[in-house]
mmCIF file of C-alpha atoms in Angstrom:
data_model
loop_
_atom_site.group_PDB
_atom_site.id
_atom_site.type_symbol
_atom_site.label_atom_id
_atom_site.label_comp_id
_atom_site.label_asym_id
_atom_site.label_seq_id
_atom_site.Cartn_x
_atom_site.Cartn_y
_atom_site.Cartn_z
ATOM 1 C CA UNK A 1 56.169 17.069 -27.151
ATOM 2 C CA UNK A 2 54.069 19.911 -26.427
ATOM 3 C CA UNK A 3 51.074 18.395 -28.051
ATOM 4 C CA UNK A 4 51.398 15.099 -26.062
ATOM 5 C CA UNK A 5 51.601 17.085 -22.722
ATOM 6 C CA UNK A 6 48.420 19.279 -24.107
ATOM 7 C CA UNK A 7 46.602 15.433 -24.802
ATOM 8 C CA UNK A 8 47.831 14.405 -21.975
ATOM 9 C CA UNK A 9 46.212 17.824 -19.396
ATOM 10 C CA UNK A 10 43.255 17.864 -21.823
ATOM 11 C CA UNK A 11 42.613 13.996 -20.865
ATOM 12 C CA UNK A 12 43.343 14.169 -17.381
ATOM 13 C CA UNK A 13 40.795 17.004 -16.940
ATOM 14 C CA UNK A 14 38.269 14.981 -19.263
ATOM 15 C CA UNK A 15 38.706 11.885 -16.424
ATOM 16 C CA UNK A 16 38.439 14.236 -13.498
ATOM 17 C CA UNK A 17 35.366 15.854 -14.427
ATOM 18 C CA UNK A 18 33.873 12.393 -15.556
ATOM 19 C CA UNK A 19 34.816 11.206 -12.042
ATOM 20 C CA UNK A 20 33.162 13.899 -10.578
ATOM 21 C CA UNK A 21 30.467 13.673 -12.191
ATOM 22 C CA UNK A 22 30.076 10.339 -11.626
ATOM 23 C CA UNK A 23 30.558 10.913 -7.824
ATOM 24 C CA UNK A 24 27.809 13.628 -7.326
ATOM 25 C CA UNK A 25 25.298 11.071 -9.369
ATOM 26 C CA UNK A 26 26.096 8.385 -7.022
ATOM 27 C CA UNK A 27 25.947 10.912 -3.707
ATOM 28 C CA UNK A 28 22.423 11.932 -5.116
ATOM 29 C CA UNK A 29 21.495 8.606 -5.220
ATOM 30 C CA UNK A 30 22.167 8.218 -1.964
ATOM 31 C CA UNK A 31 20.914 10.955 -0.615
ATOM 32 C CA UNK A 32 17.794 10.108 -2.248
ATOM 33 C CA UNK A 33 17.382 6.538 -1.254
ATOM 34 C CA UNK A 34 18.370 6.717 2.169
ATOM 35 C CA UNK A 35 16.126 9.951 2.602
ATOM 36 C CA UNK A 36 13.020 7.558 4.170
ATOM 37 C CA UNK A 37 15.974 5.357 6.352
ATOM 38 C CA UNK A 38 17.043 8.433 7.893
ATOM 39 C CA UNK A 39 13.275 10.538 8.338
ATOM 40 C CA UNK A 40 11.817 10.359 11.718
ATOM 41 C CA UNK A 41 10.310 7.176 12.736
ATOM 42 C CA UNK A 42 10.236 6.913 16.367
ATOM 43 C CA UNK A 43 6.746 7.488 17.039
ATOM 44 C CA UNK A 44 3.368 6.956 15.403
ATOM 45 C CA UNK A 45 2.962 11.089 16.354
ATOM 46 C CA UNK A 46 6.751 11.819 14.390
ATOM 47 C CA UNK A 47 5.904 9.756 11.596
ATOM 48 C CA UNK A 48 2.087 11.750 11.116
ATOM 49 C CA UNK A 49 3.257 15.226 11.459
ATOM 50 C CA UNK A 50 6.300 14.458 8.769
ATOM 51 C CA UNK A 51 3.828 13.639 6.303
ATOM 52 C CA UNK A 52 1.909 16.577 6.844
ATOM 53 C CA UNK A 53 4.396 18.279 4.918
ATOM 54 C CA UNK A 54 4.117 17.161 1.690
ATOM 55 C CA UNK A 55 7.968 18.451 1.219
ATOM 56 C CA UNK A 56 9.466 15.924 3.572
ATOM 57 C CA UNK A 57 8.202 12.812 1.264
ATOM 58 C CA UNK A 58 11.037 11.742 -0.621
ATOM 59 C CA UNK A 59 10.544 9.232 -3.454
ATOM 60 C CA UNK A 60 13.253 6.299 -3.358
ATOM 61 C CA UNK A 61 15.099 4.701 -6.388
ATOM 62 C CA UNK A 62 14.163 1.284 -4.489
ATOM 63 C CA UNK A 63 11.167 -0.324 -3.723
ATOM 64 C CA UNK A 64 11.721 -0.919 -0.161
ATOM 65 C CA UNK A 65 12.789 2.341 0.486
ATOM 66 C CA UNK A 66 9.213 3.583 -1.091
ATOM 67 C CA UNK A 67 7.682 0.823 0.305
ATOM 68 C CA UNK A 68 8.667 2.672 3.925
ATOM 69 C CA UNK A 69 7.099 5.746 3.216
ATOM 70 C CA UNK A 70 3.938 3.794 2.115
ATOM 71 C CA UNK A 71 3.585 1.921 5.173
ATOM 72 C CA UNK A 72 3.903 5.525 6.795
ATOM 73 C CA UNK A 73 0.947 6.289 4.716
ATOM 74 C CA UNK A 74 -1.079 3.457 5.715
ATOM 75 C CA UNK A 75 -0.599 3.521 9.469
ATOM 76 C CA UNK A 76 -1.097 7.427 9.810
ATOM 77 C CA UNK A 77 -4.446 6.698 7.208
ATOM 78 C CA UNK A 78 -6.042 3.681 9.420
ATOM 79 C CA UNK A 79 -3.970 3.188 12.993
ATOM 80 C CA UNK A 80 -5.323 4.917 16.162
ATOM 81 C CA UNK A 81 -3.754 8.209 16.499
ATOM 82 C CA UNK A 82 -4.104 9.395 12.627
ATOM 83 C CA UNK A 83 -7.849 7.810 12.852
ATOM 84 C CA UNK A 84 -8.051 10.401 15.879
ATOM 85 C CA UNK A 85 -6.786 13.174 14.331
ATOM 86 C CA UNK A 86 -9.051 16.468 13.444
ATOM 87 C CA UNK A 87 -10.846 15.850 9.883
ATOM 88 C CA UNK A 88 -8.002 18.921 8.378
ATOM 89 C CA UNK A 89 -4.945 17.128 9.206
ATOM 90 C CA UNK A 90 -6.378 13.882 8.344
ATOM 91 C CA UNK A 91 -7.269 15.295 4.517
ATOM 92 C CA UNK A 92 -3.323 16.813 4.293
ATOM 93 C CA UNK A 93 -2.378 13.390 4.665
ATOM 94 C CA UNK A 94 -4.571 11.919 2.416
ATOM 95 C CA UNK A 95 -3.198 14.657 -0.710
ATOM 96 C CA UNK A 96 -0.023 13.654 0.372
ATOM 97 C CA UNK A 97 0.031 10.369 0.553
ATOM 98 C CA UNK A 98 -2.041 10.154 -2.697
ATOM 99 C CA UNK A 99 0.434 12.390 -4.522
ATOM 100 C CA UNK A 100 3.500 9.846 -3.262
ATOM 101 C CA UNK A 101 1.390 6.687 -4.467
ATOM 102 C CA UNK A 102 0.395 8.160 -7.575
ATOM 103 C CA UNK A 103 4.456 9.208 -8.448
ATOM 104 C CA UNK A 104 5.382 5.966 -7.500
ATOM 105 C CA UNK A 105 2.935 4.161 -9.837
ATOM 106 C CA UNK A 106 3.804 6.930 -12.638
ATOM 107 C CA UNK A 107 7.212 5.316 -12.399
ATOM 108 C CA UNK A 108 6.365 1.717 -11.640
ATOM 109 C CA UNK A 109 2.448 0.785 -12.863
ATOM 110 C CA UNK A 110 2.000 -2.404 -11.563
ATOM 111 C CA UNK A 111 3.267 -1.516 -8.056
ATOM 112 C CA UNK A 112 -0.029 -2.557 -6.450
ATOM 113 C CA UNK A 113 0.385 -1.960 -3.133
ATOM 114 C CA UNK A 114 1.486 1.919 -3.940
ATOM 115 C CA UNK A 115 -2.253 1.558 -6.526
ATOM 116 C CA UNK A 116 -4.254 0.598 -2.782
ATOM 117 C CA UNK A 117 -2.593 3.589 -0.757
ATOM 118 C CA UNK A 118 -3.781 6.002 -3.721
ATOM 119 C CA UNK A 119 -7.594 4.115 -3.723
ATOM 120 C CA UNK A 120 -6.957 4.660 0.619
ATOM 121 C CA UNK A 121 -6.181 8.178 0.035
ATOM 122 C CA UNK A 122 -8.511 8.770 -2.369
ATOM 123 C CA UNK A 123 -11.473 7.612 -0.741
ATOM 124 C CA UNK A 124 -10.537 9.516 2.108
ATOM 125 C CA UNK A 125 -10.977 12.517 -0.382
ATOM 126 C CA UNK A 126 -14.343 11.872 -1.199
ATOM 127 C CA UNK A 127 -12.522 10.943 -4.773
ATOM 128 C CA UNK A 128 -14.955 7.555 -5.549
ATOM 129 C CA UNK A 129 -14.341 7.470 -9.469
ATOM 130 C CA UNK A 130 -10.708 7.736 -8.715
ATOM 131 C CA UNK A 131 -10.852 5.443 -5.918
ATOM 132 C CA UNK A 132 -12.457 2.624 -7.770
ATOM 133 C CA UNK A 133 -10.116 2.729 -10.840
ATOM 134 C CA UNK A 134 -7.104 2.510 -8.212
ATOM 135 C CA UNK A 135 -8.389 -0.098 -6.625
ATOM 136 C CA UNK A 136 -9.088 -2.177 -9.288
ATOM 137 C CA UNK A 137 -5.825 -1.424 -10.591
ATOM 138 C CA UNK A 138 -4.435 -2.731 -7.473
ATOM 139 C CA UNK A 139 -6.732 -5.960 -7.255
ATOM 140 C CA UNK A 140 -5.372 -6.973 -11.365
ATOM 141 C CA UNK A 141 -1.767 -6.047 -10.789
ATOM 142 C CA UNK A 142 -1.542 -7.910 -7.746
ATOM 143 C CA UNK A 143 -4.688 -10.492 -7.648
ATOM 144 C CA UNK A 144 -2.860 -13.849 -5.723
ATOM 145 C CA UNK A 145 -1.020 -11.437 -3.143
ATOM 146 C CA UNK A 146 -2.714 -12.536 -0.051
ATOM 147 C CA UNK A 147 -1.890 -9.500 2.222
ATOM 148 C CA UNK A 148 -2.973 -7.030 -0.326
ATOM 149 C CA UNK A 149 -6.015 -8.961 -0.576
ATOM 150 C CA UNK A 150 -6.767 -8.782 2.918
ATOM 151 C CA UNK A 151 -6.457 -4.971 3.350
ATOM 152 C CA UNK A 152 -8.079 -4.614 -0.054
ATOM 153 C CA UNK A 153 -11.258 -6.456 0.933
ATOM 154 C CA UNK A 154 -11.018 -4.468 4.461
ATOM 155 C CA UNK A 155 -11.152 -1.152 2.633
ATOM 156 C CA UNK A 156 -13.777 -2.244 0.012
ATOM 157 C CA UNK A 157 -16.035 -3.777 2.646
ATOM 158 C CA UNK A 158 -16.300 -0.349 4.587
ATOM 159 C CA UNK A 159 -17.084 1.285 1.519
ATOM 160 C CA UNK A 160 -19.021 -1.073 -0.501
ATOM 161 C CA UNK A 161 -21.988 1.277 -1.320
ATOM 162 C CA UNK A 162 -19.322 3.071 -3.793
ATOM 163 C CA UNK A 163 -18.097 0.268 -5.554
ATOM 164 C CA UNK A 164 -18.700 0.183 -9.093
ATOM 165 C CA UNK A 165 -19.282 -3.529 -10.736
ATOM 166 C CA UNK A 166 -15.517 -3.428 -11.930
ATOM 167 C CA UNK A 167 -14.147 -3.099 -8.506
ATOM 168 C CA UNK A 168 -17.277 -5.515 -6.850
ATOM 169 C CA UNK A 169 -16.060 -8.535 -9.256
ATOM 170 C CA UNK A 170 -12.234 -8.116 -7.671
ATOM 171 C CA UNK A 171 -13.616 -7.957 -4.390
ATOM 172 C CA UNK A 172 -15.365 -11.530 -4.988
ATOM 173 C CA UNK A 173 -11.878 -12.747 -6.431
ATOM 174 C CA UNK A 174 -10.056 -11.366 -3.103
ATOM 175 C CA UNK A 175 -12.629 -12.636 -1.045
ATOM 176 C CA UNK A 176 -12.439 -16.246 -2.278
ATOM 177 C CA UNK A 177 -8.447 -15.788 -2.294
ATOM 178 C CA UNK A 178 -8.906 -15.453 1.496
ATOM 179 C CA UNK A 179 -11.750 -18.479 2.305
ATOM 180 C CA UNK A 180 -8.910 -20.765 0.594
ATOM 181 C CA UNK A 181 -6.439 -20.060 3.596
ATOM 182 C CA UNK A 182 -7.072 -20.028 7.391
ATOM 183 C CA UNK A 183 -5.063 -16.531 7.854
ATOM 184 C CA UNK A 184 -7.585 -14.997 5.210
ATOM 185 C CA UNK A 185 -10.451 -16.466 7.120
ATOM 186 C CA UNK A 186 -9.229 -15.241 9.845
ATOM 187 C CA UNK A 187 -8.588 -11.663 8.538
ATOM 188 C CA UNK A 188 -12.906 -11.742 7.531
ATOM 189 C CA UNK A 189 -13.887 -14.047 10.685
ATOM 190 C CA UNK A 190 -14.762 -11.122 12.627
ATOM 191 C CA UNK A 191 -16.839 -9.727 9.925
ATOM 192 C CA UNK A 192 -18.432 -13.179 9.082
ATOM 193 C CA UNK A 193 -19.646 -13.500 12.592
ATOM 194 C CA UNK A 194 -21.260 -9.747 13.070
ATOM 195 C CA UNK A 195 -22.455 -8.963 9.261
ATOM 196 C CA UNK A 196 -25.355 -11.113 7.976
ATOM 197 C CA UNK A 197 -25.453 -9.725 5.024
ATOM 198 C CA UNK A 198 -21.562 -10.225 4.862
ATOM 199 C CA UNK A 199 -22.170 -13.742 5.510
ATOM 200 C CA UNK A 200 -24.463 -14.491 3.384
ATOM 201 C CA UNK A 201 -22.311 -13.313 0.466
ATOM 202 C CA UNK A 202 -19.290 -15.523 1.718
ATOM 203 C CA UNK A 203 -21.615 -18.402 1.762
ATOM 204 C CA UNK A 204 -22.320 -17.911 -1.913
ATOM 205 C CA UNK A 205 -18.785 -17.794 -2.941
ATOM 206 C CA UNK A 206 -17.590 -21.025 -0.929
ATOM 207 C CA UNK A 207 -20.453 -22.909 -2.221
ATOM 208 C CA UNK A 208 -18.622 -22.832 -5.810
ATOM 209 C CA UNK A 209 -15.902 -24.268 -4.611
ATOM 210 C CA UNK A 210 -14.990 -28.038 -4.667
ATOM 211 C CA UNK A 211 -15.928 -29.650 -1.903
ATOM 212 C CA UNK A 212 -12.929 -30.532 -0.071
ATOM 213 C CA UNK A 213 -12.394 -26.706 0.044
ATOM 214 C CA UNK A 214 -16.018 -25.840 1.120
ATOM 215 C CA UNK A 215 -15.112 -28.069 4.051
ATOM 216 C CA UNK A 216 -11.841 -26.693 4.762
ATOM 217 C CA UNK A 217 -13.396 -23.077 4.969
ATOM 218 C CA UNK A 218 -15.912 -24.284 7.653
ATOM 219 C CA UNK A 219 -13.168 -25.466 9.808
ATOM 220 C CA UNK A 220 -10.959 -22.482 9.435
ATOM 221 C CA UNK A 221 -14.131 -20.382 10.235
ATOM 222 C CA UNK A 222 -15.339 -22.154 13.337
ATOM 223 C CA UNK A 223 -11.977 -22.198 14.565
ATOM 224 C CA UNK A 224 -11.349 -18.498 14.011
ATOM 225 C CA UNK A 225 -14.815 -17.481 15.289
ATOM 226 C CA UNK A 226 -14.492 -19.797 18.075
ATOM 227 C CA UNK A 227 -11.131 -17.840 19.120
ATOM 228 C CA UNK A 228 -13.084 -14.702 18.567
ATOM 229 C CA UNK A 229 -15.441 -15.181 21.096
ATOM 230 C CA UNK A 230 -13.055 -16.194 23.390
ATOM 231 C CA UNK A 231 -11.207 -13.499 23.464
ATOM 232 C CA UNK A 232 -14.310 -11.764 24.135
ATOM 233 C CA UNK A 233 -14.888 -13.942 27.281
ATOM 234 C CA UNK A 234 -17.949 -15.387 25.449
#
């Protein structure tokens, strides 16, 4: 009888430490995926000086909860009040934000839009050999992903003199992703209109297409360009 009771303390113990175990894993979790839920966000200003501490970025288990953090990235990297910040600050949030993309794409390679925050970040480093492998690694993992494309070819374009022939050929393929659609001639109508040079490589692309899309892309153009200048009061 003794034995059994012995069995029995020995396997209660065994289940309660199991159980507890098994409840500390699943408050980590927790408190690790909710961790970019509950960070500041109420202000483009919050959200900026949060990643200037590189301590305060918390990876997620999820993708949406990383894919939070990296939209932090991108709007304290190209919205107005990071773009206005002093050169310093502006390069602590480029390490950091290029140290969260890079972890996330350790743990998930063909995350592509965590591949274009780390080419973003790494560009704003100065970092060109690193920023052209990351972008290209974002333009192959993700190459019919129509947003990406757009901010891809929006990055690229304003730093096209560092592009290496690797990275030029997936800017072509992004670029004629976008002439096929009228939001992605929209996104480059702006550019189309004020950049010759731009223009005359768009030209060249849509003139390999088939001929109901060549036609297509003119109307989506005049119609974006035609909205452009009104806006302007042209």
């Amino acid at each position: 009888m003794q034995s059994i009771k012995e069995n029995n303390n020995y396997s209660f113990l065994f289940i309660f430490v199991f159980a507890t175990i098994l409840a500390l894993s699943s408050l980590f979790a927790l408190v690790k995926e909710s961790a970019p839920f509950f960070s500041e966000r109420n202000s483009e200003q919050a959200r900026f000086e949060r990643l200037e501490n590189s301590q305060e970025i918390k990876l997620g288990l999820s993708i949406y909860s990383n894919h939070l953090e990296l939209d932090d990235c991108l709007e304290a990297l190209a919205k107005p009040f990071g773009m206005a910040q002093p050169t310093v600050r502006r390069k602590k949030i480029f390490s950091s934000c290029q140290d969260l993309a890079l972890n996330i794409v350790n743990m998930n390679p063909s995350y592509s839009y965590a591949w274009f925050i780390a080419a973003f970040s790494s560009v704003g480093l100065g970092q060109y050999e690193d920023f052209n492998y990351q972008l290209e690694q974002s333009q192959n993992t993700a190459p019919n992903a129509q947003w990406l494309a757009e901010l891809r070819v929006n990055l690229a374009e304003r730093h096209k003199d560092n592009l290496v022939p690797s990275t030029q050929r997936g800017q072509e393929r992004d670029l004629i992703l976008l002439v096929k659609s009228k939001r992605g001639v929209a996104n480059i109508a702006r550019r189309y209109v004020s950049d010759i040079s731009f223009r005359q490589r768009i030209i060249l692309l849509v003139e390999v297409l088939p001929e109901d899309e060549q036609a297509k892309f003119v109307r989506n153009v005049k119609e974006a360009a035609g909205q452009i200048l009104q806006g302007e009061g042209l």
